[in-house]
């Protein structure tokens, strides 16, 4: 049985004022789960819409944003800028999550490069 195409890590909705963490990721340390929750909730509070973080088939973490068609408060430009900001300021966290997913969900080995 193969892995699904995209696996949702977590998400938040400005409309329902809810946060979701995929139960398959309950093994993550509480500090990381807390960071994800804060990051997602603040994102939706700031720009609106629904933010979903999901892993692609290859194990890359992607940000998916949806908004209701009639949502006049949703800030599409702010959304793109906020994602770039998160990808920059939270780069270590996001890369660690990708590595975790690739090793524990996709069964990939870790390529360790030793620098001399």
PDB file of N, CA and C in Angstrom, residues 12 35-51 53 62-65 74-91 94:
ATOM      1  N   UNK A  12      -5.254  25.551  10.136  1.00  0.00           N
ATOM      2  CA  UNK A  12      -6.052  26.454  10.956  1.00  0.00           C
ATOM      3  C   UNK A  12      -7.035  27.187  10.054  1.00  0.00           C
ATOM      4  N   UNK A  35       4.572  25.183  18.553  1.00  0.00           N
ATOM      5  CA  UNK A  35       5.051  26.137  17.540  1.00  0.00           C
ATOM      6  C   UNK A  35       4.181  26.102  16.292  1.00  0.00           C
ATOM      7  N   UNK A  36       3.820  24.903  15.858  1.00  0.00           N
ATOM      8  CA  UNK A  36       2.965  24.764  14.678  1.00  0.00           C
ATOM      9  C   UNK A  36       1.608  25.412  14.914  1.00  0.00           C
ATOM     10  N   UNK A  37       1.049  25.175  16.099  1.00  0.00           N
ATOM     11  CA  UNK A  37      -0.263  25.739  16.405  1.00  0.00           C
ATOM     12  C   UNK A  37      -0.201  27.264  16.407  1.00  0.00           C
ATOM     13  N   UNK A  38       0.780  27.819  17.082  1.00  0.00           N
ATOM     14  CA  UNK A  38       0.931  29.279  17.140  1.00  0.00           C
ATOM     15  C   UNK A  38       1.126  29.850  15.743  1.00  0.00           C
ATOM     16  N   UNK A  39       2.001  29.221  14.957  1.00  0.00           N
ATOM     17  CA  UNK A  39       2.292  29.693  13.598  1.00  0.00           C
ATOM     18  C   UNK A  39       1.032  29.700  12.731  1.00  0.00           C
ATOM     19  N   UNK A  40       0.272  28.628  12.763  1.00  0.00           N
ATOM     20  CA  UNK A  40      -0.929  28.522  11.920  1.00  0.00           C
ATOM     21  C   UNK A  40      -2.038  29.466  12.375  1.00  0.00           C
ATOM     22  N   UNK A  41      -2.270  29.513  13.677  1.00  0.00           N
ATOM     23  CA  UNK A  41      -3.344  30.356  14.194  1.00  0.00           C
ATOM     24  C   UNK A  41      -3.028  31.831  13.965  1.00  0.00           C
ATOM     25  N   UNK A  42      -1.787  32.243  14.232  1.00  0.00           N
ATOM     26  CA  UNK A  42      -1.415  33.639  13.990  1.00  0.00           C
ATOM     27  C   UNK A  42      -1.536  33.996  12.511  1.00  0.00           C
ATOM     28  N   UNK A  43      -1.191  33.054  11.642  1.00  0.00           N
ATOM     29  CA  UNK A  43      -1.312  33.288  10.205  1.00  0.00           C
ATOM     30  C   UNK A  43      -2.756  33.598   9.835  1.00  0.00           C
ATOM     31  N   UNK A  44      -3.674  32.747  10.277  1.00  0.00           N
ATOM     32  CA  UNK A  44      -5.081  32.946   9.897  1.00  0.00           C
ATOM     33  C   UNK A  44      -5.680  34.171  10.591  1.00  0.00           C
ATOM     34  N   UNK A  45      -5.211  34.491  11.784  1.00  0.00           N
ATOM     35  CA  UNK A  45      -5.682  35.699  12.456  1.00  0.00           C
ATOM     36  C   UNK A  45      -5.221  36.943  11.707  1.00  0.00           C
ATOM     37  N   UNK A  46      -4.019  36.868  11.145  1.00  0.00           N
ATOM     38  CA  UNK A  46      -3.425  38.015  10.467  1.00  0.00           C
ATOM     39  C   UNK A  46      -4.006  38.250   9.071  1.00  0.00           C
ATOM     40  N   UNK A  47      -4.083  37.180   8.256  1.00  0.00           N
ATOM     41  CA  UNK A  47      -4.503  37.363   6.855  1.00  0.00           C
ATOM     42  C   UNK A  47      -5.846  36.720   6.517  1.00  0.00           C
ATOM     43  N   UNK A  48      -6.382  35.902   7.430  1.00  0.00           N
ATOM     44  CA  UNK A  48      -7.664  35.261   7.177  1.00  0.00           C
ATOM     45  C   UNK A  48      -7.510  33.960   6.419  1.00  0.00           C
ATOM     46  N   UNK A  49      -8.632  33.411   6.016  1.00  0.00           N
ATOM     47  CA  UNK A  49      -8.628  32.190   5.213  1.00  0.00           C
ATOM     48  C   UNK A  49      -8.353  30.932   6.018  1.00  0.00           C
ATOM     49  N   UNK A  50      -7.946  29.911   5.300  1.00  0.00           N
ATOM     50  CA  UNK A  50      -7.625  28.607   5.879  1.00  0.00           C
ATOM     51  C   UNK A  50      -6.213  28.241   5.437  1.00  0.00           C
ATOM     52  N   UNK A  51      -5.352  27.949   6.396  1.00  0.00           N
ATOM     53  CA  UNK A  51      -3.980  27.537   6.105  1.00  0.00           C
ATOM     54  C   UNK A  51      -3.842  26.056   6.410  1.00  0.00           C
ATOM     55  N   UNK A  53      -0.816  23.011   6.230  1.00  0.00           N
ATOM     56  CA  UNK A  53       0.553  22.578   5.958  1.00  0.00           C
ATOM     57  C   UNK A  53       0.475  21.104   5.615  1.00  0.00           C
ATOM     58  N   UNK A  62       4.538  21.914   2.205  1.00  0.00           N
ATOM     59  CA  UNK A  62       4.006  23.051   1.455  1.00  0.00           C
ATOM     60  C   UNK A  62       2.881  23.716   2.225  1.00  0.00           C
ATOM     61  N   UNK A  63       2.749  25.007   1.965  1.00  0.00           N
ATOM     62  CA  UNK A  63       1.703  25.815   2.578  1.00  0.00           C
ATOM     63  C   UNK A  63       0.582  25.963   1.553  1.00  0.00           C
ATOM     64  N   UNK A  64      -0.638  25.622   1.943  1.00  0.00           N
ATOM     65  CA  UNK A  64      -1.786  25.749   1.058  1.00  0.00           C
ATOM     66  C   UNK A  64      -2.780  26.686   1.746  1.00  0.00           C
ATOM     67  N   UNK A  65      -3.171  27.744   1.037  1.00  0.00           N
ATOM     68  CA  UNK A  65      -4.097  28.714   1.605  1.00  0.00           C
ATOM     69  C   UNK A  65      -5.355  28.753   0.749  1.00  0.00           C
ATOM     70  N   UNK A  74      -9.996  38.674   3.553  1.00  0.00           N
ATOM     71  CA  UNK A  74      -8.822  37.859   3.236  1.00  0.00           C
ATOM     72  C   UNK A  74      -7.813  38.688   2.448  1.00  0.00           C
ATOM     73  N   UNK A  75      -6.563  38.633   2.871  1.00  0.00           N
ATOM     74  CA  UNK A  75      -5.483  39.412   2.267  1.00  0.00           C
ATOM     75  C   UNK A  75      -4.562  38.484   1.467  1.00  0.00           C
ATOM     76  N   UNK A  76      -4.820  38.386   0.161  1.00  0.00           N
ATOM     77  CA  UNK A  76      -4.050  37.453  -0.683  1.00  0.00           C
ATOM     78  C   UNK A  76      -2.579  37.833  -0.767  1.00  0.00           C
ATOM     79  N   UNK A  77      -2.288  39.102  -0.921  1.00  0.00           N
ATOM     80  CA  UNK A  77      -0.883  39.557  -1.003  1.00  0.00           C
ATOM     81  C   UNK A  77      -0.206  39.356   0.349  1.00  0.00           C
ATOM     82  N   UNK A  78      -0.907  39.738   1.414  1.00  0.00           N
ATOM     83  CA  UNK A  78      -0.365  39.534   2.758  1.00  0.00           C
ATOM     84  C   UNK A  78      -0.111  38.067   3.050  1.00  0.00           C
ATOM     85  N   UNK A  79      -0.960  37.211   2.517  1.00  0.00           N
ATOM     86  CA  UNK A  79      -0.814  35.774   2.697  1.00  0.00           C
ATOM     87  C   UNK A  79       0.495  35.278   2.091  1.00  0.00           C
ATOM     88  N   UNK A  80       0.764  35.671   0.860  1.00  0.00           N
ATOM     89  CA  UNK A  80       1.993  35.247   0.181  1.00  0.00           C
ATOM     90  C   UNK A  80       3.223  35.782   0.913  1.00  0.00           C
ATOM     91  N   UNK A  81       3.157  37.020   1.353  1.00  0.00           N
ATOM     92  CA  UNK A  81       4.283  37.616   2.078  1.00  0.00           C
ATOM     93  C   UNK A  81       4.503  36.923   3.419  1.00  0.00           C
ATOM     94  N   UNK A  82       3.420  36.599   4.099  1.00  0.00           N
ATOM     95  CA  UNK A  82       3.514  35.943   5.406  1.00  0.00           C
ATOM     96  C   UNK A  82       4.112  34.543   5.255  1.00  0.00           C
ATOM     97  N   UNK A  83       3.736  33.817   4.209  1.00  0.00           N
ATOM     98  CA  UNK A  83       4.306  32.490   3.972  1.00  0.00           C
ATOM     99  C   UNK A  83       5.803  32.598   3.740  1.00  0.00           C
ATOM    100  N   UNK A  84       6.225  33.553   2.916  1.00  0.00           N
ATOM    101  CA  UNK A  84       7.663  33.745   2.672  1.00  0.00           C
ATOM    102  C   UNK A  84       8.390  34.075   3.973  1.00  0.00           C
ATOM    103  N   UNK A  85       7.770  34.906   4.810  1.00  0.00           N
ATOM    104  CA  UNK A  85       8.361  35.264   6.091  1.00  0.00           C
ATOM    105  C   UNK A  85       8.506  34.038   6.993  1.00  0.00           C
ATOM    106  N   UNK A  86       7.469  33.223   7.062  1.00  0.00           N
ATOM    107  CA  UNK A  86       7.519  32.009   7.879  1.00  0.00           C
ATOM    108  C   UNK A  86       8.582  31.062   7.351  1.00  0.00           C
ATOM    109  N   UNK A  87       8.646  30.889   6.021  1.00  0.00           N
ATOM    110  CA  UNK A  87       9.639  29.989   5.439  1.00  0.00           C
ATOM    111  C   UNK A  87      11.057  30.468   5.733  1.00  0.00           C
ATOM    112  N   UNK A  88      11.242  31.761   5.873  1.00  0.00           N
ATOM    113  CA  UNK A  88      12.560  32.323   6.167  1.00  0.00           C
ATOM    114  C   UNK A  88      12.881  32.215   7.662  1.00  0.00           C
ATOM    115  N   UNK A  89      11.953  32.686   8.505  1.00  0.00           N
ATOM    116  CA  UNK A  89      12.224  32.739   9.941  1.00  0.00           C
ATOM    117  C   UNK A  89      12.113  31.378  10.615  1.00  0.00           C
ATOM    118  N   UNK A  90      11.355  30.473  10.059  1.00  0.00           N
ATOM    119  CA  UNK A  90      11.152  29.135  10.638  1.00  0.00           C
ATOM    120  C   UNK A  90      11.806  28.043   9.791  1.00  0.00           C
ATOM    121  N   UNK A  91      12.815  28.410   9.037  1.00  0.00           N
ATOM    122  CA  UNK A  91      13.465  27.476   8.110  1.00  0.00           C
ATOM    123  C   UNK A  91      13.942  26.208   8.816  1.00  0.00           C
ATOM    124  N   UNK A  94      10.937  23.976   9.738  1.00  0.00           N
ATOM    125  CA  UNK A  94      10.317  23.378   8.549  1.00  0.00           C
ATOM    126  C   UNK A  94      11.202  22.289   7.955  1.00  0.00           C
TER     127      UNK A  94
END
